[in-house]
PDB file of C-alpha atoms in Angstrom:
ATOM      1  CA  MET A   1     -73.322 -73.871  44.879  1.00 96.00           C
ATOM      2  CA  SER A   2     -73.333 -76.257  47.828  1.00 97.00           C
ATOM      3  CA  VAL A   3     -75.716 -79.138  48.455  1.00 98.00           C
ATOM      4  CA  ARG A   4     -76.399 -80.743  51.815  1.00 98.00           C
ATOM      5  CA  PHE A   5     -78.540 -83.821  52.409  1.00 99.00           C
ATOM      6  CA  TRP A   6     -80.622 -83.646  55.596  1.00 99.00           C
ATOM      7  CA  GLY A   7     -82.871 -86.608  54.784  1.00 98.00           C
ATOM      8  CA  THR A   8     -82.127 -89.419  52.332  1.00 98.00           C
ATOM      9  CA  ARG A   9     -84.591 -92.136  53.335  1.00 98.00           C
ATOM     10  CA  GLY A  10     -87.775 -92.969  51.443  1.00 98.00           C
ATOM     11  CA  SER A  11     -91.323 -93.764  52.547  1.00 97.00           C
ATOM     12  CA  ILE A  12     -90.991 -93.528  56.346  1.00 98.00           C
ATOM     13  CA  PRO A  13     -88.340 -92.453  58.883  1.00 98.00           C
ATOM     14  CA  THR A  14     -86.194 -95.392  59.943  1.00 97.00           C
ATOM     15  CA  PRO A  15     -84.064 -94.562  62.998  1.00 96.00           C
ATOM     16  CA  GLY A  16     -81.823 -97.233  64.450  1.00 96.00           C
ATOM     17  CA  ARG A  17     -78.379 -98.771  64.469  1.00 97.00           C
ATOM     18  CA  GLN A  18     -78.882-100.419  61.084  1.00 97.00           C
ATOM     19  CA  THR A  19     -79.422 -97.080  59.309  1.00 98.00           C
ATOM     20  CA  GLU A  20     -77.058 -94.754  61.174  1.00 96.00           C
ATOM     21  CA  LYS A  21     -74.483 -94.591  58.360  1.00 97.00           C
ATOM     22  CA  PHE A  22     -76.828 -93.220  55.671  1.00 98.00           C
ATOM     23  CA  GLY A  23     -79.484 -91.880  58.026  1.00 98.00           C
ATOM     24  CA  GLY A  24     -83.128 -92.565  58.697  1.00 98.00           C
ATOM     25  CA  ASN A  25     -84.729 -89.155  58.083  1.00 99.00           C
ATOM     26  CA  THR A  26     -86.916 -88.696  55.026  1.00 99.00           C
ATOM     27  CA  THR A  27     -86.246 -86.390  52.111  1.00 99.00           C
ATOM     28  CA  CYS A  28     -84.855 -82.903  52.668  1.00 99.00           C
ATOM     29  CA  VAL A  29     -82.011 -81.276  50.722  1.00 99.00           C
ATOM     30  CA  GLU A  30     -80.508 -77.827  51.302  1.00 99.00           C
ATOM     31  CA  VAL A  31     -78.936 -75.845  48.451  1.00 99.00           C
ATOM     32  CA  ARG A  32     -77.005 -72.609  48.955  1.00 98.00           C
ATOM     33  CA  HIS A  33     -75.497 -70.051  46.624  1.00 98.00           C
ATOM     34  CA  GLU A  34     -74.185 -66.809  48.088  1.00 96.00           C
ATOM     35  CA  ASP A  35     -77.075 -65.603  50.303  1.00 97.00           C
ATOM     36  CA  THR A  36     -79.722 -67.715  48.537  1.00 98.00           C
ATOM     37  CA  ILE A  37     -81.100 -70.698  50.476  1.00 99.00           C
ATOM     38  CA  ILE A  38     -83.238 -73.277  48.676  1.00 99.00           C
ATOM     39  CA  VAL A  39     -84.729 -76.330  50.379  1.00 99.00           C
ATOM     40  CA  LEU A  40     -86.037 -79.305  48.443  1.00 99.00           C
ATOM     41  CA  ASP A  41     -88.889 -81.066  50.264  1.00 99.00           C
ATOM     42  CA  ALA A  42     -89.833 -81.114  53.926  1.00 99.00           C
ATOM     43  CA  GLY A  43     -89.419 -84.696  55.053  1.00 99.00           C
ATOM     44  CA  SER A  44     -88.380 -85.393  58.630  1.00 99.00           C
ATOM     45  CA  GLY A  45     -84.843 -84.210  57.830  1.00 99.00           C
ATOM     46  CA  ILE A  46     -86.048 -80.600  57.783  1.00 99.00           C
ATOM     47  CA  ARG A  47     -86.277 -80.599  61.580  1.00 98.00           C
ATOM     48  CA  GLU A  48     -82.570 -81.253  62.032  1.00 98.00           C
ATOM     49  CA  MET A  49     -81.800 -78.675  59.348  1.00 99.00           C
ATOM     50  CA  SER A  50     -83.827 -76.014  61.147  1.00 98.00           C
ATOM     51  CA  LEU A  51     -82.033 -76.765  64.424  1.00 98.00           C
ATOM     52  CA  ALA A  52     -78.715 -76.278  62.630  1.00 98.00           C
ATOM     53  CA  TRP A  53     -80.014 -72.964  61.296  1.00 98.00           C
ATOM     54  CA  LEU A  54     -80.809 -71.847  64.850  1.00 97.00           C
ATOM     55  CA  LYS A  55     -77.170 -72.353  65.779  1.00 97.00           C
ATOM     56  CA  GLU A  56     -75.939 -70.646  62.614  1.00 98.00           C
ATOM     57  CA  PHE A  57     -78.288 -67.667  62.363  1.00 97.00           C
ATOM     58  CA  GLY A  58     -79.497 -67.219  65.935  1.00 95.00           C
ATOM     59  CA  LYS A  59     -82.175 -64.519  65.935  1.00 92.00           C
ATOM     60  CA  SER A  60     -81.113 -63.042  62.585  1.00 98.00           C
ATOM     61  CA  PRO A  61     -83.849 -63.099  59.926  1.00 98.00           C
ATOM     62  CA  ILE A  62     -83.797 -65.981  57.452  1.00 98.00           C
ATOM     63  CA  HIS A  63     -85.217 -65.794  53.931  1.00 99.00           C
ATOM     64  CA  ALA A  64     -85.460 -69.246  52.379  1.00 99.00           C
ATOM     65  CA  THR A  65     -87.244 -70.893  49.469  1.00 99.00           C
ATOM     66  CA  LEU A  66     -88.921 -74.286  49.862  1.00 99.00           C
ATOM     67  CA  LEU A  67     -89.556 -76.323  46.710  1.00 99.00           C
ATOM     68  CA  PHE A  68     -91.895 -79.295  46.974  1.00 99.00           C
ATOM     69  CA  THR A  69     -91.527 -82.203  44.577  1.00 99.00           C
ATOM     70  CA  HIS A  70     -94.853 -83.756  45.649  1.00 98.00           C
ATOM     71  CA  TYR A  71     -97.001 -84.292  48.728  1.00 97.00           C
ATOM     72  CA  HIS A  72     -96.644 -87.867  49.884  1.00 97.00           C
ATOM     73  CA  TRP A  73     -96.093 -88.082  53.633  1.00 96.00           C
ATOM     74  CA  ASP A  74     -92.358 -88.640  53.536  1.00 98.00           C
ATOM     75  CA  HIS A  75     -91.847 -85.339  51.699  1.00 98.00           C
ATOM     76  CA  LEU A  76     -93.905 -83.039  53.935  1.00 97.00           C
ATOM     77  CA  GLN A  77     -94.148 -84.774  57.321  1.00 98.00           C
ATOM     78  CA  GLY A  78     -91.337 -82.682  58.779  1.00 98.00           C
ATOM     79  CA  PHE A  79     -92.977 -79.333  58.030  1.00 99.00           C
ATOM     80  CA  PRO A  80     -94.890 -79.105  61.358  1.00 98.00           C
ATOM     81  CA  PHE A  81     -91.497 -79.408  63.110  1.00 98.00           C
ATOM     82  CA  PHE A  82     -89.801 -76.773  60.924  1.00 99.00           C
ATOM     83  CA  THR A  83     -88.650 -74.384  63.667  1.00 98.00           C
ATOM     84  CA  THR A  84     -87.775 -71.666  61.154  1.00 98.00           C
ATOM     85  CA  ALA A  85     -91.451 -71.315  60.221  1.00 99.00           C
ATOM     86  CA  TYR A  86     -92.461 -70.410  63.788  1.00 98.00           C
ATOM     87  CA  MET A  87     -90.213 -67.337  64.021  1.00 98.00           C
ATOM     88  CA  PRO A  88     -91.868 -64.031  62.988  1.00 98.00           C
ATOM     89  CA  THR A  89     -88.660 -62.505  61.621  1.00 98.00           C
ATOM     90  CA  ASN A  90     -88.319 -65.184  58.934  1.00 99.00           C
ATOM     91  CA  THR A  91     -89.696 -65.289  55.396  1.00 99.00           C
ATOM     92  CA  LEU A  92     -90.475 -68.442  53.425  1.00 99.00           C
ATOM     93  CA  ASP A  93     -91.295 -68.590  49.725  1.00 99.00           C
ATOM     94  CA  ILE A  94     -92.974 -71.952  49.204  1.00 99.00           C
ATOM     95  CA  TYR A  95     -93.437 -73.486  45.747  1.00 98.00           C
ATOM     96  CA  GLY A  96     -95.554 -76.447  44.722  1.00 97.00           C
ATOM     97  CA  ASN A  97     -98.233 -77.740  42.370  1.00 95.00           C
ATOM     98  CA  PRO A  98    -100.732 -79.965  44.215  1.00 91.00           C
ATOM     99  CA  PRO A  99    -102.231 -82.363  41.650  1.00 84.00           C
ATOM    100  CA  ASP A 100    -105.803 -82.525  42.935  1.00 83.00           C
ATOM    101  CA  GLY A 101    -106.802 -78.875  42.724  1.00 83.00           C
ATOM    102  CA  SER A 102    -105.987 -78.166  46.371  1.00 89.00           C
ATOM    103  CA  SER A 103    -103.892 -75.157  47.234  1.00 94.00           C
ATOM    104  CA  LEU A 104    -100.427 -75.657  48.663  1.00 95.00           C
ATOM    105  CA  GLU A 105    -101.535 -73.905  51.832  1.00 96.00           C
ATOM    106  CA  GLU A 106    -104.431 -76.367  52.192  1.00 95.00           C
ATOM    107  CA  ILE A 107    -102.068 -79.313  51.790  1.00 95.00           C
ATOM    108  CA  LEU A 108     -99.737 -78.077  54.531  1.00 97.00           C
ATOM    109  CA  SER A 109    -102.498 -77.025  56.903  1.00 96.00           C
ATOM    110  CA  GLY A 110    -104.330 -80.323  56.417  1.00 95.00           C
ATOM    111  CA  GLN A 111    -101.661 -82.363  58.182  1.00 95.00           C
ATOM    112  CA  MET A 112    -101.639 -79.812  61.019  1.00 97.00           C
ATOM    113  CA  GLN A 113    -105.347 -80.051  61.819  1.00 95.00           C
ATOM    114  CA  GLY A 114    -106.282 -81.034  65.340  1.00 92.00           C
ATOM    115  CA  ALA A 115    -106.873 -84.702  64.604  1.00 95.00           C
ATOM    116  CA  TYR A 116    -103.287 -85.081  63.403  1.00 94.00           C
ATOM    117  CA  PHE A 117    -101.215 -82.380  65.092  1.00 96.00           C
ATOM    118  CA  PRO A 118    -101.874 -80.076  68.074  1.00 96.00           C
ATOM    119  CA  VAL A 119    -100.501 -76.880  66.486  1.00 97.00           C
ATOM    120  CA  PRO A 120    -102.234 -75.351  63.422  1.00 97.00           C
ATOM    121  CA  LEU A 121    -100.491 -73.789  60.441  1.00 98.00           C
ATOM    122  CA  ALA A 122    -101.749 -70.395  61.624  1.00 96.00           C
ATOM    123  CA  ALA A 123     -99.419 -70.668  64.637  1.00 97.00           C
ATOM    124  CA  MET A 124     -96.436 -70.453  62.334  1.00 98.00           C
ATOM    125  CA  GLN A 125     -95.506 -66.777  62.524  1.00 98.00           C
ATOM    126  CA  ALA A 126     -93.007 -66.560  59.668  1.00 99.00           C
ATOM    127  CA  THR A 127     -94.155 -64.702  56.567  1.00 99.00           C
ATOM    128  CA  MET A 128     -95.178 -67.371  54.044  1.00 98.00           C
ATOM    129  CA  ASN A 129     -95.625 -66.653  50.357  1.00 98.00           C
ATOM    130  CA  PHE A 130     -97.093 -69.481  48.284  1.00 98.00           C
ATOM    131  CA  HIS A 131     -96.253 -69.842  44.595  1.00 97.00           C
ATOM    132  CA  PRO A 132     -97.090 -72.265  41.777  1.00 96.00           C
ATOM    133  CA  VAL A 133     -94.186 -74.023  40.083  1.00 97.00           C
ATOM    134  CA  SER A 134     -93.607 -72.962  36.491  1.00 96.00           C
ATOM    135  CA  GLN A 135     -91.469 -74.714  33.898  1.00 97.00           C
ATOM    136  CA  GLU A 136     -88.626 -72.240  34.415  1.00 98.00           C
ATOM    137  CA  PHE A 137     -88.046 -69.604  37.103  1.00 98.00           C
ATOM    138  CA  THR A 138     -85.222 -67.965  39.022  1.00 98.00           C
ATOM    139  CA  ILE A 139     -84.425 -67.725  42.748  1.00 99.00           C
ATOM    140  CA  GLY A 140     -81.630 -65.238  43.398  1.00 98.00           C
ATOM    141  CA  LYS A 141     -79.099 -66.075  40.702  1.00 98.00           C
ATOM    142  CA  VAL A 142     -80.143 -69.728  40.530  1.00 99.00           C
ATOM    143  CA  LYS A 143     -81.985 -70.663  37.349  1.00 99.00           C
ATOM    144  CA  ILE A 144     -84.455 -73.491  37.943  1.00 99.00           C
ATOM    145  CA  LYS A 145     -85.955 -75.810  35.343  1.00 99.00           C
ATOM    146  CA  THR A 146     -88.586 -78.432  36.099  1.00 99.00           C
ATOM    147  CA  PHE A 147     -89.629 -81.745  34.588  1.00 98.00           C
ATOM    148  CA  GLY A 148     -92.485 -84.095  35.419  1.00 98.00           C
ATOM    149  CA  LEU A 149     -91.290 -87.382  36.920  1.00 98.00           C
ATOM    150  CA  PRO A 150     -93.178 -90.691  36.550  1.00 98.00           C
ATOM    151  CA  HIS A 151     -94.577 -91.348  40.032  1.00 98.00           C
ATOM    152  CA  PRO A 152     -98.103 -92.089  41.314  1.00 97.00           C
ATOM    153  CA  GLY A 153     -99.824 -88.734  41.832  1.00 95.00           C
ATOM    154  CA  GLY A 154     -97.040 -86.916  40.001  1.00 96.00           C
ATOM    155  CA  CYS A 155     -93.677 -85.539  41.080  1.00 98.00           C
ATOM    156  CA  ILE A 156     -91.483 -82.632  39.985  1.00 98.00           C
ATOM    157  CA  GLY A 157     -87.814 -82.937  39.120  1.00 99.00           C
ATOM    158  CA  TYR A 158     -85.690 -79.815  39.636  1.00 99.00           C
ATOM    159  CA  ARG A 159     -82.609 -78.706  37.712  1.00 99.00           C
ATOM    160  CA  LEU A 160     -80.678 -75.889  39.422  1.00 99.00           C
ATOM    161  CA  GLU A 161     -78.068 -73.981  37.419  1.00 98.00           C
ATOM    162  CA  VAL A 162     -75.728 -71.209  38.580  1.00 97.00           C
ATOM    163  CA  ASP A 163     -72.111 -70.224  37.865  1.00 94.00           C
ATOM    164  CA  ASN A 164     -71.709 -73.076  35.354  1.00 92.00           C
ATOM    165  CA  SER A 165     -72.720 -75.566  38.067  1.00 96.00           C
ATOM    166  CA  ILE A 166     -75.704 -77.882  37.638  1.00 98.00           C
ATOM    167  CA  PHE A 167     -77.549 -79.906  40.283  1.00 98.00           C
ATOM    168  CA  VAL A 168     -80.429 -82.155  39.230  1.00 99.00           C
ATOM    169  CA  PHE A 169     -82.738 -83.549  41.907  1.00 99.00           C
ATOM    170  CA  ALA A 170     -84.935 -86.423  40.760  1.00 99.00           C
ATOM    171  CA  THR A 171     -86.455 -88.021  43.817  1.00 98.00           C
ATOM    172  CA  ASP A 172     -89.493 -90.329  43.592  1.00 98.00           C
ATOM    173  CA  SER A 173     -89.476 -91.634  40.030  1.00 98.00           C
ATOM    174  CA  GLU A 174     -89.895 -94.855  38.064  1.00 98.00           C
ATOM    175  CA  PHE A 175     -88.416 -94.199  34.656  1.00 98.00           C
ATOM    176  CA  ASP A 176     -89.157 -97.676  33.305  1.00 98.00           C
ATOM    177  CA  GLN A 177     -92.789 -96.552  33.236  1.00 97.00           C
ATOM    178  CA  VAL A 178     -91.948 -94.069  30.461  1.00 98.00           C
ATOM    179  CA  ALA A 179     -89.294 -96.102  28.622  1.00 97.00           C
ATOM    180  CA  LEU A 180     -90.016 -96.406  24.900  1.00 98.00           C
ATOM    181  CA  ASN A 181     -88.868-100.047  24.684  1.00 97.00           C
ATOM    182  CA  PRO A 182     -90.758-101.914  27.440  1.00 96.00           C
ATOM    183  CA  GLU A 183     -90.708-105.248  25.607  1.00 97.00           C
ATOM    184  CA  GLU A 184     -86.920-105.202  25.326  1.00 97.00           C
ATOM    185  CA  ILE A 185     -86.648-104.438  29.040  1.00 97.00           C
ATOM    186  CA  LYS A 186     -89.078-107.237  29.862  1.00 95.00           C
ATOM    187  CA  ALA A 187     -86.955-109.697  27.881  1.00 96.00           C
ATOM    188  CA  ASN A 188     -83.653-108.427  29.308  1.00 96.00           C
ATOM    189  CA  PHE A 189     -83.951-106.290  32.422  1.00 96.00           C
ATOM    190  CA  VAL A 190     -80.501-104.731  32.064  1.00 94.00           C
ATOM    191  CA  ALA A 191     -81.101-103.809  28.424  1.00 94.00           C
ATOM    192  CA  PRO A 192     -80.446-100.167  27.459  1.00 95.00           C
ATOM    193  CA  ARG A 193     -83.521 -98.016  28.011  1.00 96.00           C
ATOM    194  CA  LYS A 194     -84.857 -95.707  25.330  1.00 97.00           C
ATOM    195  CA  TYR A 195     -86.384 -92.424  26.475  1.00 97.00           C
ATOM    196  CA  ALA A 196     -87.819 -89.312  24.896  1.00 97.00           C
ATOM    197  CA  PRO A 197     -85.019 -86.858  24.014  1.00 97.00           C
ATOM    198  CA  GLU A 198     -86.400 -84.168  26.338  1.00 98.00           C
ATOM    199  CA  LEU A 199     -86.041 -86.502  29.339  1.00 98.00           C
ATOM    200  CA  ILE A 200     -82.345 -87.113  28.699  1.00 98.00           C
ATOM    201  CA  GLU A 201     -81.819 -83.422  27.966  1.00 98.00           C
ATOM    202  CA  PHE A 202     -83.147 -82.521  31.426  1.00 98.00           C
ATOM    203  CA  PHE A 203     -80.413 -84.626  33.051  1.00 98.00           C
ATOM    204  CA  GLU A 204     -77.510 -83.961  30.693  1.00 96.00           C
ATOM    205  CA  GLY A 205     -74.552 -81.964  31.910  1.00 92.00           C
ATOM    206  CA  ALA A 206     -75.301 -82.312  35.631  1.00 97.00           C
ATOM    207  CA  HIS A 207     -72.332 -81.976  37.937  1.00 97.00           C
ATOM    208  CA  LEU A 208     -74.454 -83.713  40.572  1.00 98.00           C
ATOM    209  CA  LEU A 209     -77.459 -85.931  39.912  1.00 98.00           C
ATOM    210  CA  ALA A 210     -79.321 -87.086  43.036  1.00 99.00           C
ATOM    211  CA  ILE A 211     -81.803 -89.736  41.974  1.00 99.00           C
ATOM    212  CA  ASP A 212     -84.253 -92.199  43.499  1.00 98.00           C
ATOM    213  CA  CYS A 213     -82.607 -95.634  43.540  1.00 98.00           C
ATOM    214  CA  GLN A 214     -84.783 -97.347  46.108  1.00 98.00           C
ATOM    215  CA  TYR A 215     -84.631-100.912  44.811  1.00 98.00           C
ATOM    216  CA  SER A 216     -82.155-103.516  43.729  1.00 97.00           C
ATOM    217  CA  ASP A 217     -83.102-105.188  40.461  1.00 97.00           C
ATOM    218  CA  ALA A 218     -84.359-108.242  42.354  1.00 96.00           C
ATOM    219  CA  ASP A 219     -86.506-106.207  44.763  1.00 97.00           C
ATOM    220  CA  TYR A 220     -87.968-104.138  41.941  1.00 96.00           C
ATOM    221  CA  GLN A 221     -89.597-107.142  40.285  1.00 95.00           C
ATOM    222  CA  SER A 222     -92.289-107.330  42.983  1.00 96.00           C
ATOM    223  CA  LYS A 223     -92.708-103.548  43.178  1.00 97.00           C
ATOM    224  CA  VAL A 224     -93.302-102.522  39.576  1.00 96.00           C
ATOM    225  CA  GLY A 225     -95.629 -99.516  39.507  1.00 96.00           C
ATOM    226  CA  TRP A 226     -94.803 -98.380  43.038  1.00 97.00           C
ATOM    227  CA  GLY A 227     -93.080 -95.292  41.659  1.00 97.00           C
ATOM    228  CA  HIS A 228     -89.402 -95.951  42.396  1.00 98.00           C
ATOM    229  CA  ASN A 229     -86.362 -96.864  40.330  1.00 98.00           C
ATOM    230  CA  SER A 230     -84.300-100.006  40.166  1.00 98.00           C
ATOM    231  CA  LEU A 231     -80.526 -99.998  40.022  1.00 98.00           C
ATOM    232  CA  ALA A 232     -80.565-101.037  36.351  1.00 97.00           C
ATOM    233  CA  THR A 233     -82.740 -98.053  35.476  1.00 98.00           C
ATOM    234  CA  VAL A 234     -80.551 -95.547  37.312  1.00 98.00           C
ATOM    235  CA  VAL A 235     -77.281 -96.890  35.914  1.00 97.00           C
ATOM    236  CA  ASP A 236     -78.563 -96.794  32.347  1.00 96.00           C
ATOM    237  CA  LEU A 237     -79.943 -93.274  32.756  1.00 97.00           C
ATOM    238  CA  ALA A 238     -76.540 -92.207  34.068  1.00 95.00           C
ATOM    239  CA  ARG A 239     -74.899 -93.828  31.040  1.00 94.00           C
ATOM    240  CA  GLN A 240     -76.993 -91.638  28.770  1.00 94.00           C
ATOM    241  CA  ALA A 241     -76.968 -88.386  30.761  1.00 95.00           C
ATOM    242  CA  GLN A 242     -73.323 -88.645  31.937  1.00 93.00           C
ATOM    243  CA  PRO A 243     -73.440 -86.734  35.238  1.00 95.00           C
ATOM    244  CA  LYS A 244     -70.128 -85.999  36.924  1.00 94.00           C
ATOM    245  CA  MET A 245     -71.439 -87.231  40.282  1.00 96.00           C
ATOM    246  CA  LEU A 246     -74.246 -89.729  40.850  1.00 97.00           C
ATOM    247  CA  ALA A 247     -75.889 -89.767  44.289  1.00 98.00           C
ATOM    248  CA  LEU A 248     -78.246 -92.662  44.969  1.00 98.00           C
ATOM    249  CA  CYS A 249     -81.001 -91.537  47.321  1.00 98.00           C
ATOM    250  CA  HIS A 250     -84.501 -92.275  48.642  1.00 98.00           C
ATOM    251  CA  HIS A 251     -83.118 -95.386  50.301  1.00 99.00           C
ATOM    252  CA  ASP A 252     -85.692 -98.065  51.001  1.00 98.00           C
ATOM    253  CA  PRO A 253     -86.826 -98.210  54.660  1.00 98.00           C
ATOM    254  CA  GLN A 254     -86.108-101.954  54.595  1.00 97.00           C
ATOM    255  CA  SER A 255     -82.514-101.355  53.493  1.00 98.00           C
ATOM    256  CA  SER A 256     -79.853-101.457  56.196  1.00 98.00           C
ATOM    257  CA  ASP A 257     -76.589 -99.583  55.775  1.00 98.00           C
ATOM    258  CA  GLU A 258     -75.035-102.836  54.590  1.00 98.00           C
ATOM    259  CA  THR A 259     -77.738-103.263  51.941  1.00 98.00           C
ATOM    260  CA  VAL A 260     -77.281 -99.702  50.683  1.00 98.00           C
ATOM    261  CA  MET A 261     -73.515-100.207  50.524  1.00 98.00           C
ATOM    262  CA  GLN A 262     -74.008-103.356  48.459  1.00 98.00           C
ATOM    263  CA  LEU A 263     -76.237-101.407  46.070  1.00 98.00           C
ATOM    264  CA  ILE A 264     -73.599 -98.674  45.752  1.00 98.00           C
ATOM    265  CA  ALA A 265     -70.848-101.218  45.081  1.00 97.00           C
ATOM    266  CA  GLU A 266     -72.906-102.816  42.331  1.00 97.00           C
ATOM    267  CA  ALA A 267     -73.720 -99.401  40.861  1.00 97.00           C
ATOM    268  CA  ARG A 268     -70.021 -98.495  40.695  1.00 96.00           C
ATOM    269  CA  LEU A 269     -69.188-101.711  38.871  1.00 94.00           C
ATOM    270  CA  ARG A 270     -71.959-101.214  36.356  1.00 94.00           C
ATOM    271  CA  VAL A 271     -71.247 -97.573  35.554  1.00 92.00           C
ATOM    272  CA  ARG A 272     -67.635 -98.543  34.847  1.00 89.00           C
ATOM    273  CA  ASP A 273     -68.686-101.480  32.673  1.00 87.00           C
ATOM    274  CA  LEU A 274     -71.037 -99.281  30.633  1.00 82.00           C
ATOM    275  CA  ALA A 275     -68.622 -96.374  30.266  1.00 74.00           C
ATOM    276  CA  ASP A 276     -66.708 -95.600  27.101  1.00 72.00           C
ATOM    277  CA  PRO A 277     -63.208 -97.056  27.711  1.00 71.00           C
ATOM    278  CA  GLN A 278     -61.762 -94.344  25.486  1.00 72.00           C
ATOM    279  CA  ASN A 279     -63.194 -91.641  27.733  1.00 73.00           C
ATOM    280  CA  PRO A 280     -62.854 -92.642  31.404  1.00 68.00           C
ATOM    281  CA  SER A 281     -63.673 -89.089  32.511  1.00 71.00           C
ATOM    282  CA  ASN A 282     -67.300 -89.910  31.721  1.00 78.00           C
ATOM    283  CA  ILE A 283     -67.459 -92.390  34.594  1.00 89.00           C
ATOM    284  CA  PRO A 284     -69.460 -90.633  37.334  1.00 93.00           C
ATOM    285  CA  ILE A 285     -68.357 -90.551  40.941  1.00 94.00           C
ATOM    286  CA  THR A 286     -71.044 -92.829  42.360  1.00 96.00           C
ATOM    287  CA  PHE A 287     -72.082 -92.867  46.015  1.00 97.00           C
ATOM    288  CA  GLY A 288     -75.040 -93.131  48.343  1.00 98.00           C
ATOM    289  CA  ALA A 289     -76.407 -89.864  49.709  1.00 98.00           C
ATOM    290  CA  ARG A 290     -75.853 -89.688  53.475  1.00 98.00           C
ATOM    291  CA  GLU A 291     -77.689 -87.636  56.025  1.00 98.00           C
ATOM    292  CA  GLY A 292     -75.602 -84.582  56.902  1.00 97.00           C
ATOM    293  CA  GLN A 293     -73.393 -84.915  53.818  1.00 97.00           C
ATOM    294  CA  ARG A 294     -72.393 -81.631  52.219  1.00 96.00           C
ATOM    295  CA  LEU A 295     -70.498 -81.072  49.000  1.00 93.00           C
ATOM    296  CA  ALA A 296     -69.576 -78.352  46.568  1.00 93.00           C
ATOM    297  CA  VAL A 297     -71.169 -78.538  43.134  1.00 93.00           C
ATOM    298  CA  GLN A 298     -68.871 -76.612  40.883  1.00 78.00           C
ATOM    299  CA  PRO A 299     -66.326 -77.271  38.160  1.00 67.00           C
ATOM    300  CA  PRO A 300     -63.632 -78.421  38.577  1.00 56.00           C
ATOM    301  CA  LEU A 301     -64.941 -81.196  40.776  1.00 54.00           C
ATOM    302  CA  PHE A 302     -61.742 -81.886  42.709  1.00 48.00           C
ATOM    303  CA  PRO A 303     -61.126 -81.537  45.518  1.00 39.00           C
ATOM    304  CA  LEU A 304     -64.580 -82.203  46.926  1.00 42.00           C
ATOM    305  CA  ARG A 305     -65.490 -81.154  50.420  1.00 43.00           C
ATOM    306  CA  TRP A 306     -67.379 -83.753  52.384  1.00 42.00           C
ATOM    307  CA  GLU A 307     -68.918 -83.369  55.784  1.00 45.00           C
ATOM    308  CA  GLY A 308     -70.791 -86.188  57.453  1.00 46.00           C
ATOM    309  CA  ARG A 309     -73.647 -85.893  59.914  1.00 45.00           C
ATOM    310  CA  HIS A 310     -71.194 -85.934  62.843  1.00 42.00           C
ATOM    311  CA  GLY A 311     -68.475 -83.893  61.147  1.00 43.00           C
ATOM    312  CA  GLU A 312     -66.539 -86.870  59.759  1.00 42.00           C
ATOM    313  CA  SER A 313     -65.315 -87.022  56.178  1.00 38.00           C
ATOM    314  CA  PRO A 314     -66.954 -90.108  54.636  1.00 41.00           C
ATOM    315  CA  THR A 315     -65.421 -91.690  51.569  1.00 38.00           C
ATOM    316  CA  VAL A 316     -67.210 -91.390  48.250  1.00 39.00           C
TER     317      VAL A 316
END
């Protein structure tokens, strides 16, 4: 199983020199296994992904699955620019559970109405099949499990398992909102969090965990309830779930590359400090997800293949 990040920014696209290292496109992640293609969310990064597909597949038919986590702008704003959806030879299976009773098709067509976009959903000529998200289902050989994430309006976490490889994608989430010891956290913000066993179970055993880490601990204090994690929350969840690789994502639009790198450096120090010194193999490889980054998710984890947005090999 391979994972490629096409959009790692949160809230709004942020192009510019200050974000060129980690990228400014909003959430879109591509997962492949054999001939199965799964896409997580349709933020602005999906446009660049579809252009890459044009070069790779040409006029050959594409059958892909699109899984939505939720429907805030930064997770669907790229869909009108999804070139793959305009080609009649292609087939898209689209999964999602809109929280307000709307259909998924209504959600996608709504942002393509004339007041917002000149081309309607009906102009997309690919075959589109819309599906609800169930607790467990299978795409190709990939077994998918879902879990509700604490975020305003709701959000779905996805756990993808195939060939003894596990990728967990937990974008927009604020796990302190469901911690069982809020008073302890209030008294000591870096205190260990206590969660329901089923939450930890969803994350356990992941070879790659990509998780919302939008805020530093200091920034989080003025943004409680906004639906995004602090560094302390993410590090402690990693301590309990013990992923092999920890990718910080959904970078704040206010965060420059330098700010994200500082957050990563602090995360690496903390995961080492919290790790069992008798078992250093439990220390996750910790890094910030970068636009264009591709890696193999399979045991054993070394060597890893990295490919940056311009073909370079960025360090972890």
